[in-house]
Short mmCIF file of C-alpha atoms in Angstrom, two decimals:
data_model
loop_
_atom_site.label_atom_id
_atom_site.label_comp_id
_atom_site.label_asym_id
_atom_site.label_seq_id
_atom_site.Cartn_x
_atom_site.Cartn_y
_atom_site.Cartn_z
CA MET A 11 47.77 79.71 115.41
CA SER A 12 46.58 76.13 117.23
CA PHE A 13 44.16 76.30 120.53
CA PRO A 14 45.92 75.67 123.58
CA GLN A 15 47.99 72.17 123.53
CA ASN A 16 45.53 70.30 125.97
CA PHE A 17 42.42 71.20 124.45
CA LEU A 18 39.94 69.10 124.11
CA TRP A 19 37.90 67.59 121.27
CA GLY A 20 35.07 65.65 121.62
CA ALA A 21 31.29 64.82 120.70
CA ALA A 22 28.34 64.44 122.30
CA THR A 23 25.45 63.18 122.76
CA ALA A 24 21.50 62.29 124.95
CA SER A 25 20.30 58.98 126.06
CA PHE A 26 16.84 59.48 124.62
CA GLN A 27 17.56 60.84 121.94
CA ILE A 28 20.33 57.86 121.03
CA GLU A 29 20.03 54.79 122.56
CA GLY A 30 16.79 53.16 121.82
CA GLY A 31 16.53 49.76 123.95
CA ALA A 32 12.89 50.85 125.27
CA ASP A 33 12.08 47.87 126.36
CA LYS A 34 15.21 47.82 128.69
CA ARG A 35 14.12 50.91 130.90
CA GLY A 36 11.48 52.64 132.79
CA GLU A 37 8.96 54.96 131.07
CA CYS A 38 9.84 58.70 130.49
CA ILE A 39 8.02 61.94 129.96
CA TRP A 40 9.43 61.95 126.10
CA ASP A 41 7.76 58.02 125.77
CA VAL A 42 4.01 59.11 126.79
CA PHE A 43 4.65 62.88 124.75
CA CYS A 44 5.65 60.85 121.90
CA ARG A 45 2.24 59.03 121.65
CA THR A 46 0.15 61.95 121.94
CA PRO A 47 -1.24 63.04 118.83
CA GLY A 48 0.07 65.88 117.45
CA ARG A 49 3.14 66.39 119.80
CA VAL A 50 6.13 64.87 117.62
CA ALA A 51 6.48 65.10 113.75
CA PHE A 52 5.23 62.57 112.22
CA GLY A 53 4.32 60.42 115.23
CA HIS A 54 8.05 59.40 115.86
CA ASP A 55 9.19 57.94 118.92
CA GLY A 56 13.26 56.85 120.77
CA LYS A 57 12.09 52.92 120.99
CA THR A 58 14.67 52.57 118.95
CA ALA A 59 16.01 56.20 117.97
CA CYS A 60 20.23 55.24 116.86
CA ASP A 61 19.99 51.55 118.38
CA HIS A 62 23.28 53.02 120.48
CA TYR A 63 22.19 50.58 123.00
CA HIS A 64 23.33 47.70 120.60
CA ARG A 65 25.83 49.31 118.82
CA PHE A 66 27.46 51.12 121.26
CA ARG A 67 30.53 49.42 119.88
CA GLU A 68 30.36 50.07 116.32
CA ASP A 69 29.60 53.99 117.88
CA ILE A 70 32.71 53.97 119.58
CA ALA A 71 34.95 52.47 116.82
CA ILE A 72 33.82 55.48 115.08
CA MET A 73 34.41 57.91 117.74
CA LYS A 74 38.69 56.01 117.79
CA GLU A 75 38.65 56.96 113.91
CA LEU A 76 37.63 60.18 114.30
CA GLY A 77 40.27 60.99 117.16
CA LEU A 78 37.80 61.92 119.69
CA LYS A 79 39.67 62.35 122.70
CA VAL A 80 36.56 63.05 125.51
CA TYR A 81 32.99 61.76 124.94
CA ARG A 82 29.79 63.96 126.59
CA PHE A 83 26.84 61.47 126.85
CA SER A 84 23.55 61.38 129.68
CA LEU A 85 22.65 58.30 132.05
CA SER A 86 18.66 57.45 131.80
CA TRP A 87 17.53 57.79 134.83
CA GLY A 88 15.14 55.64 134.18
CA ARG A 89 17.73 53.11 132.68
CA ILE A 90 19.32 52.81 136.06
CA MET A 91 16.45 53.11 138.62
CA ASP A 92 13.19 51.22 138.79
CA ILE A 93 11.82 54.11 140.91
CA GLU A 94 8.75 51.96 141.83
CA ARG A 95 10.84 49.66 143.19
CA GLY A 96 13.19 51.56 144.36
CA VAL A 97 16.08 49.34 143.14
CA VAL A 98 18.77 49.65 140.18
CA ARG A 99 17.93 47.91 136.99
CA SER A 100 20.81 45.45 136.36
CA ASP A 101 20.59 45.60 132.02
CA GLY A 102 21.18 49.76 132.87
CA VAL A 103 23.87 49.50 135.37
CA ARG A 104 25.14 46.49 132.91
CA PHE A 105 25.36 48.48 130.03
CA TYR A 106 27.30 52.09 130.70
CA ASN A 107 29.67 49.93 132.76
CA GLU A 108 30.32 48.52 129.17
CA LEU A 109 29.84 51.79 127.62
CA ILE A 110 32.20 53.65 130.13
CA ASP A 111 35.02 50.59 129.96
CA GLU A 112 34.78 50.16 126.14
CA LEU A 113 35.73 54.18 126.29
CA LEU A 114 38.59 53.91 127.86
CA LYS A 115 39.42 51.11 126.56
CA ASN A 116 39.89 53.16 123.07
CA GLY A 117 41.39 56.63 124.94
CA ILE A 118 38.14 58.07 125.10
CA GLU A 119 37.81 59.90 128.44
CA PRO A 120 33.80 59.79 129.23
CA TYR A 121 32.09 62.86 130.25
CA ILE A 122 28.36 62.20 131.73
CA THR A 123 25.35 64.17 132.21
CA LEU A 124 23.31 62.93 134.72
CA TYR A 125 20.13 64.33 133.39
CA HIS A 126 19.24 65.49 129.71
CA TRP A 127 15.46 65.40 130.01
CA ASP A 128 14.18 61.90 130.06
CA LEU A 129 12.44 62.19 133.68
CA PRO A 130 10.80 58.93 134.85
CA ILE A 131 7.25 58.70 134.36
CA GLU A 132 6.71 57.83 137.85
CA LEU A 133 8.26 60.92 139.33
CA HIS A 134 6.29 62.97 136.92
CA ARG A 135 3.45 61.39 138.39
CA MET A 136 4.44 62.60 141.78
CA GLY A 137 4.82 66.38 140.58
CA GLY A 138 7.87 65.88 138.21
CA TRP A 139 10.09 69.16 138.60
CA MET A 140 6.59 71.04 140.67
CA SER A 141 7.44 68.69 143.00
CA PRO A 142 9.68 69.48 146.09
CA GLU A 143 10.56 65.85 146.18
CA LEU A 144 12.31 65.69 142.79
CA PRO A 145 15.58 67.36 144.07
CA LYS A 146 15.97 64.66 146.76
CA GLN A 147 15.29 62.23 144.49
CA PHE A 148 17.51 63.11 142.13
CA ALA A 149 20.42 63.51 145.24
CA MET A 150 19.45 59.40 145.53
CA TYR A 151 19.79 58.87 142.36
CA THR A 152 23.13 61.33 142.00
CA LYS A 153 24.60 58.58 144.82
CA LYS A 154 23.69 55.57 143.00
CA VAL A 155 26.16 56.43 140.00
CA MET A 156 28.19 57.71 142.14
CA GLU A 157 28.43 54.01 143.90
CA LEU A 158 28.22 52.75 140.27
CA PHE A 159 30.76 54.54 138.22
CA SER A 160 32.72 56.87 140.07
CA ASP A 161 35.62 54.41 140.44
CA ARG A 162 35.80 55.08 136.38
CA VAL A 163 34.27 58.60 135.49
CA SER A 164 35.72 62.03 136.93
CA HIS A 165 33.74 64.65 134.96
CA TRP A 166 30.38 65.77 135.70
CA PHE A 167 27.55 67.48 134.22
CA THR A 168 24.34 67.46 136.50
CA LEU A 169 21.51 68.97 134.55
CA ASN A 170 21.39 70.06 130.85
CA GLU A 171 19.54 73.44 129.92
CA GLU A 172 17.60 73.46 132.68
CA HIS A 173 16.22 77.07 130.61
CA CYS A 174 14.75 73.87 127.84
CA PHE A 175 13.54 71.36 130.01
CA ILE A 176 11.63 74.05 132.44
CA SER A 177 10.82 76.73 129.86
CA VAL A 178 9.91 75.11 127.14
CA SER A 179 8.41 72.13 128.87
CA TYR A 180 6.07 73.35 131.60
CA ALA A 181 6.09 77.50 130.48
CA ASN A 182 5.39 77.13 126.58
CA GLY A 183 4.45 73.27 126.29
CA GLU A 184 6.03 72.76 123.50
CA HIS A 185 8.52 69.62 124.96
CA ALA A 186 7.28 67.09 127.23
CA PRO A 187 5.46 67.11 129.78
CA GLY A 188 3.90 69.38 127.56
CA TYR A 189 2.32 72.30 130.10
CA LYS A 190 1.49 75.71 130.21
CA LEU A 191 1.85 76.72 133.29
CA SER A 192 1.86 80.57 135.56
CA GLU A 193 5.06 82.43 135.73
CA GLU A 194 4.95 81.47 139.78
CA GLU A 195 4.79 78.22 138.72
CA VAL A 196 7.49 77.59 136.15
CA MET A 197 9.75 79.56 138.39
CA LEU A 198 9.02 77.03 141.29
CA CYS A 199 10.01 74.45 139.08
CA ALA A 200 12.65 76.13 137.98
CA HIS A 201 13.76 76.48 141.44
CA HIS A 202 13.20 73.04 142.10
CA ALA A 203 16.27 71.95 139.35
CA HIS A 204 18.55 74.65 140.84
CA LEU A 205 17.80 73.05 144.36
CA ALA A 206 18.80 69.04 142.34
CA HIS A 207 21.58 70.30 140.76
CA GLY A 208 23.17 72.21 143.90
CA MET A 209 22.28 68.59 146.03
CA ALA A 210 24.06 66.63 143.51
CA VAL A 211 27.00 68.67 143.73
CA GLN A 212 27.28 67.81 147.16
CA THR A 213 26.59 64.40 147.01
CA ILE A 214 29.05 64.11 143.82
CA ARG A 215 31.52 65.83 146.13
CA GLN A 216 30.59 63.67 149.11
CA TYR A 217 30.76 60.08 147.19
CA ALA A 218 32.73 60.27 144.53
CA LYS A 219 35.25 57.64 144.48
CA LYS A 220 37.80 59.79 142.05
CA LYS A 221 38.51 63.38 142.55
CA PRO A 222 35.71 65.06 140.19
CA GLU A 223 35.19 67.74 138.32
CA ILE A 224 31.44 69.07 138.52
CA GLY A 225 30.03 71.39 136.17
CA ILE A 226 25.75 72.50 134.68
CA ALA A 227 25.14 72.55 131.12
CA VAL A 228 23.47 75.97 130.40
CA VAL A 229 22.53 77.28 126.82
CA GLY A 230 21.69 80.94 127.92
CA ASP A 231 20.59 84.11 126.06
CA ILE A 232 24.18 85.33 124.32
CA LYS A 233 23.97 89.09 123.60
CA ILE A 234 26.79 90.14 120.75
CA PRO A 235 28.05 93.66 120.55
CA ALA A 236 26.25 95.43 117.55
CA SER A 237 29.64 97.18 116.55
CA LYS A 238 33.55 96.33 118.12
CA SER A 239 32.67 100.05 119.93
CA PRO A 240 33.37 99.67 123.88
CA ILE A 241 30.10 100.99 124.84
CA ASP A 242 28.44 98.53 122.64
CA VAL A 243 30.35 95.80 124.16
CA MET A 244 29.36 97.10 127.73
CA ILE A 245 25.55 97.57 126.63
CA ALA A 246 25.65 93.59 125.63
CA ARG A 247 27.80 92.27 128.49
CA LYS A 248 25.06 94.29 130.82
CA ALA A 249 22.20 92.94 128.53
CA MET A 250 23.54 89.32 129.05
CA PHE A 251 22.95 88.72 133.06
CA ALA A 252 20.02 91.52 132.94
CA PRO A 253 17.75 90.79 135.71
CA CYS A 254 14.10 89.40 133.11
CA THR A 255 11.32 87.89 133.94
CA PRO A 256 8.91 86.59 132.66
CA ASN A 257 11.85 85.84 130.03
CA TYR A 258 12.34 82.43 130.58
CA TRP A 259 15.75 82.45 129.01
CA GLY A 260 17.76 85.15 130.55
CA ASN A 261 20.94 83.88 132.26
CA ALA A 262 19.48 86.32 135.89
CA ILE A 263 17.13 82.98 136.25
CA TRP A 264 19.19 79.96 135.39
CA VAL A 265 22.81 81.34 135.52
CA ASP A 266 23.44 83.63 138.34
CA PRO A 267 21.92 81.69 141.04
CA ILE A 268 23.81 78.65 140.60
CA MET A 269 27.06 81.09 140.13
CA THR A 270 26.42 83.05 143.01
CA GLY A 271 24.08 81.54 145.57
CA SER A 272 21.43 84.40 144.72
CA TYR A 273 18.49 85.68 142.89
CA SER A 274 17.96 89.17 141.53
CA LYS A 275 15.48 91.71 143.42
CA GLU A 276 12.89 90.86 140.20
CA ILE A 277 12.66 86.87 140.27
CA HIS A 278 12.13 87.34 144.55
CA GLU A 279 9.06 89.10 144.01
CA VAL A 280 8.11 86.65 141.78
CA PHE A 281 8.44 84.31 144.60
CA GLU A 282 6.42 86.64 147.25
CA LYS A 283 3.58 87.14 144.62
CA ALA A 284 3.00 83.72 144.71
CA ASP A 285 3.81 83.26 148.22
CA ILE A 286 6.83 80.88 147.98
CA LYS A 287 9.06 80.92 150.38
CA ILE A 288 12.59 80.39 149.77
CA THR A 289 15.17 79.47 152.24
CA ASP A 290 18.56 80.90 152.75
CA GLU A 291 19.50 76.93 153.68
CA GLU A 292 17.91 76.73 149.68
CA MET A 293 19.92 79.23 148.34
CA LYS A 294 22.97 78.27 149.86
CA ILE A 295 22.59 74.31 148.36
CA ILE A 296 21.78 76.02 145.42
CA GLY A 297 24.84 78.06 145.07
CA THR A 298 27.40 75.33 146.22
CA GLU A 299 30.68 76.09 144.02
CA ILE A 300 31.57 73.59 141.10
CA ASP A 301 34.76 73.69 138.60
CA CYS A 302 33.75 74.25 135.49
CA ILE A 303 30.35 75.85 133.35
CA GLY A 304 29.33 74.16 130.21
CA MET A 305 27.93 76.21 127.73
CA ASN A 306 25.86 75.08 124.85
CA ILE A 307 26.31 77.47 121.91
CA TYR A 308 24.16 77.51 118.90
CA GLN A 309 23.36 81.51 118.26
CA GLY A 310 23.11 84.97 120.03
CA SER A 311 20.99 88.71 119.46
CA TYR A 312 23.12 91.32 118.52
CA ILE A 313 22.55 94.29 120.75
CA GLY A 314 24.25 98.10 121.18
CA LYS A 315 23.85 101.39 121.42
CA LYS A 316 21.21 101.52 118.79
CA GLY A 317 19.01 99.13 120.32
CA CYS A 318 18.59 95.08 118.74
CA PRO A 319 19.62 95.66 114.97
CA PRO A 320 16.87 93.06 113.33
CA ASN A 321 17.81 90.12 111.31
CA LYS A 322 18.67 91.15 107.74
CA VAL A 323 16.02 90.18 104.98
CA GLY A 324 16.88 86.39 103.94
CA PHE A 325 19.50 86.16 106.65
CA GLU A 326 21.85 82.87 107.07
CA GLN A 327 20.22 79.64 108.95
CA THR A 328 20.24 76.56 110.02
CA ALA A 329 17.54 74.03 108.67
CA ILE A 330 15.81 74.09 111.99
CA GLY A 331 15.57 78.22 111.20
CA TRP A 332 18.05 79.26 113.87
CA PRO A 333 20.46 82.44 113.01
CA ILE A 334 23.99 81.07 112.39
CA THR A 335 25.79 83.99 114.60
CA PRO A 336 29.81 82.58 115.30
CA GLU A 337 30.88 85.47 117.13
CA ALA A 338 28.55 83.96 120.01
CA MET A 339 31.20 81.78 120.20
CA TYR A 340 33.54 84.46 121.15
CA TRP A 341 31.58 86.65 123.34
CA GLY A 342 29.19 84.12 125.16
CA PRO A 343 32.59 82.39 126.76
CA LYS A 344 34.44 85.88 127.18
CA PHE A 345 31.08 87.12 129.34
CA LEU A 346 30.36 83.95 131.26
CA TYR A 347 34.29 83.34 132.09
CA GLU A 348 35.07 87.36 133.03
CA LYS A 349 32.11 87.19 135.68
CA TYR A 350 32.36 83.78 137.20
CA LYS A 351 35.75 82.94 136.42
CA LYS A 352 35.28 79.47 135.85
CA PRO A 353 37.08 77.17 133.74
CA VAL A 354 34.48 76.49 130.05
CA TYR A 355 33.45 74.11 128.22
CA ILE A 356 31.31 74.27 124.61
CA THR A 357 29.23 71.48 126.26
CA GLU A 358 27.12 71.37 122.20
CA ASN A 359 28.00 72.97 118.98
CA GLY A 360 26.65 72.34 115.97
CA MET A 361 24.07 72.55 113.15
CA ALA A 362 21.28 70.75 112.01
CA ASN A 363 21.51 70.45 107.93
CA THR A 364 19.58 68.99 105.41
CA ASP A 365 21.53 66.21 104.86
CA LEU A 366 21.04 62.84 102.29
CA ILE A 367 23.10 60.65 100.74
CA PHE A 368 24.63 61.21 97.32
CA SER A 369 25.10 58.78 94.32
CA ASP A 370 28.39 58.00 95.38
CA ARG A 371 27.02 56.35 99.07
CA CYS A 372 28.56 59.50 100.27
CA VAL A 373 26.86 62.39 102.59
CA HIS A 374 28.44 65.90 101.43
CA ASP A 375 27.60 68.49 104.11
CA PRO A 376 29.66 71.29 103.15
CA GLN A 377 27.52 73.75 105.25
CA ARG A 378 28.60 72.24 108.59
CA ILE A 379 31.70 72.47 107.66
CA GLU A 380 31.42 76.47 106.88
CA PHE A 381 29.43 76.43 109.85
CA THR A 382 31.66 74.77 112.28
CA ALA A 383 34.40 76.44 111.58
CA ARG A 384 33.19 79.86 111.51
CA TYR A 385 31.91 79.22 114.86
CA LEU A 386 35.23 77.34 115.43
CA ARG A 387 37.37 80.87 114.83
CA GLU A 388 35.51 82.45 117.18
CA LEU A 389 35.88 79.87 120.01
CA LYS A 390 40.10 80.05 118.94
CA ARG A 391 40.42 83.48 119.19
CA ALA A 392 38.48 83.51 122.63
CA CYS A 393 41.45 81.36 123.90
CA GLU A 394 43.09 83.96 122.50
CA ASP A 395 42.50 86.38 124.65
CA GLY A 396 42.61 84.70 127.68
CA VAL A 397 39.62 82.98 128.14
CA ASP A 398 39.78 78.99 129.72
CA ILE A 399 38.03 77.12 127.89
CA ARG A 400 38.84 73.49 127.63
CA GLY A 401 37.11 71.49 125.72
CA TYR A 402 34.99 71.29 122.54
CA PHE A 403 31.78 68.69 121.69
CA HIS A 404 30.23 68.72 118.45
CA TRP A 405 26.54 68.31 118.87
CA SER A 406 26.25 65.73 117.65
CA LEU A 407 28.00 62.70 116.76
CA LEU A 408 25.17 60.78 115.31
CA ASP A 409 21.59 61.77 113.60
CA ASN A 410 19.13 61.22 116.61
CA PHE A 411 16.02 61.84 117.87
CA GLU A 412 15.68 65.53 117.87
CA TRP A 413 12.86 65.69 120.75
CA ALA A 414 9.29 67.26 119.06
CA GLU A 415 11.17 67.49 115.53
CA GLY A 416 11.72 63.94 115.48
CA TYR A 417 14.15 62.76 113.66
CA GLN A 418 13.64 65.28 110.79
CA LYS A 419 16.39 67.06 111.69
CA ARG A 420 19.83 65.67 111.30
CA PHE A 421 22.69 66.98 113.68
CA GLY A 422 25.27 64.55 113.51
CA LEU A 423 28.70 63.97 111.93
CA VAL A 424 27.51 60.76 111.24
CA TYR A 425 24.43 59.86 108.83
CA VAL A 426 21.89 57.57 110.59
CA ASP A 427 19.52 55.57 108.49
CA PHE A 428 16.90 54.98 111.10
CA GLU A 429 15.87 52.24 108.99
CA THR A 430 18.36 50.00 108.68
CA GLN A 431 20.98 51.41 111.51
CA GLU A 432 23.21 51.82 108.82
CA ARG A 433 26.20 54.51 109.61
CA ILE A 434 28.03 56.53 106.90
CA LEU A 435 30.81 59.61 108.01
CA LYS A 436 29.47 62.50 106.61
CA ASP A 437 32.13 64.80 104.71
CA SER A 438 32.10 67.03 108.00
CA ALA A 439 32.70 63.95 110.28
CA MET A 440 36.35 63.71 108.47
CA TRP A 441 36.75 67.07 108.31
CA TYR A 442 36.42 67.50 112.19
CA LYS A 443 39.01 64.60 112.29
CA GLU A 444 41.63 66.73 110.64
CA VAL A 445 40.78 69.72 112.97
CA ILE A 446 41.15 67.48 115.85
CA GLU A 447 44.84 66.17 114.02
CA LYS A 448 46.18 69.34 114.05
CA ASN A 449 44.43 71.03 116.96
CA GLY A 450 42.35 73.08 115.13
CA GLU A 451 45.82 74.89 113.09
CA ASN A 452 43.60 74.60 110.06
CA LEU A 453 40.81 76.72 110.29
CA GLY A 454 43.28 79.67 109.68
#
């Protein structure tokens, strides 16, 4: 059995991770983070990355060859806006106009993410996500994006993974800007990110030139029932949305407020302890209705009546050390759809692999093929069970800058030689092409 007839197959990328062209944009927090000794593996940076800024036509030709129907990419805030002068950057506008036009010319629908972690340095110096001014700045940026691109683009994701760009950046310091703040300060950052999202949704609704579809991409804690028993399913469903502080990965912090317009009692207590005032008007903005929800799914954790079983000795994992748990692709969308009744996109899914060029000049990556097939089978099962899943974006189109890991972790369908910028389609890319052609019928 195949996926729904109108199912959308695509791939995803992010601006800082692939674009390069650093001389044609403003600096962001990741530029500074990369220059800070010991922060990024091997001292790698995003100055050139995949040089997509200059090679986007070549990359779009690859997308067309693979048969992609949709492409999710993010805009660089600092490439579009000169924050200090308060004007747009003509080079950045030209680049994104040409990118969008080239995609459409090749029959590929653009799905744009407004923010994927590359906060302009000027806004960071104003307080970053700790500042109540940032949501207002984000709304102004969103309005400008609507003026520039919404005549051709209909699909928008506001933020990518608040879970990461707040908790991993402001709580444990592993990502830019590398802070380790108190629980109250981290939650204030989260609140401002939620406000930025809500204000962006309202701005898109008001200024979009084409009827928009608006969502957000989340990467919450997915709970998988330890067995098929109804009680384990019930326990997993409840645990996936349980109030949890200071667990900065919980859906009660990142998904519930946006979908319901309210915080749990436990989160309110954190704000009250810090004497942080949360107004009804702010919650109304945060809960502004969206059209869909994006899920970035890589792994989940098992839970049931007997608790959370530990990973087996020698458990299957990717090259970045994440456990391989295909069932997350069934239970994650199922639980989310059951609770919020919104269509779901899989906005990211993929694996880091130890890819290399073989003597035949090909990149053979059977592990990625097997990984993706397992996860897609579970996604198909969710579709068959009535979950409204609209599309799947593989992470990632290209090997790229993997944040604090630098260039040592390869997630791409396409191998990139970062010295020469040569592109080589991996075996997984050609396999994915067949999946798209057959709409998943070849998955078994």
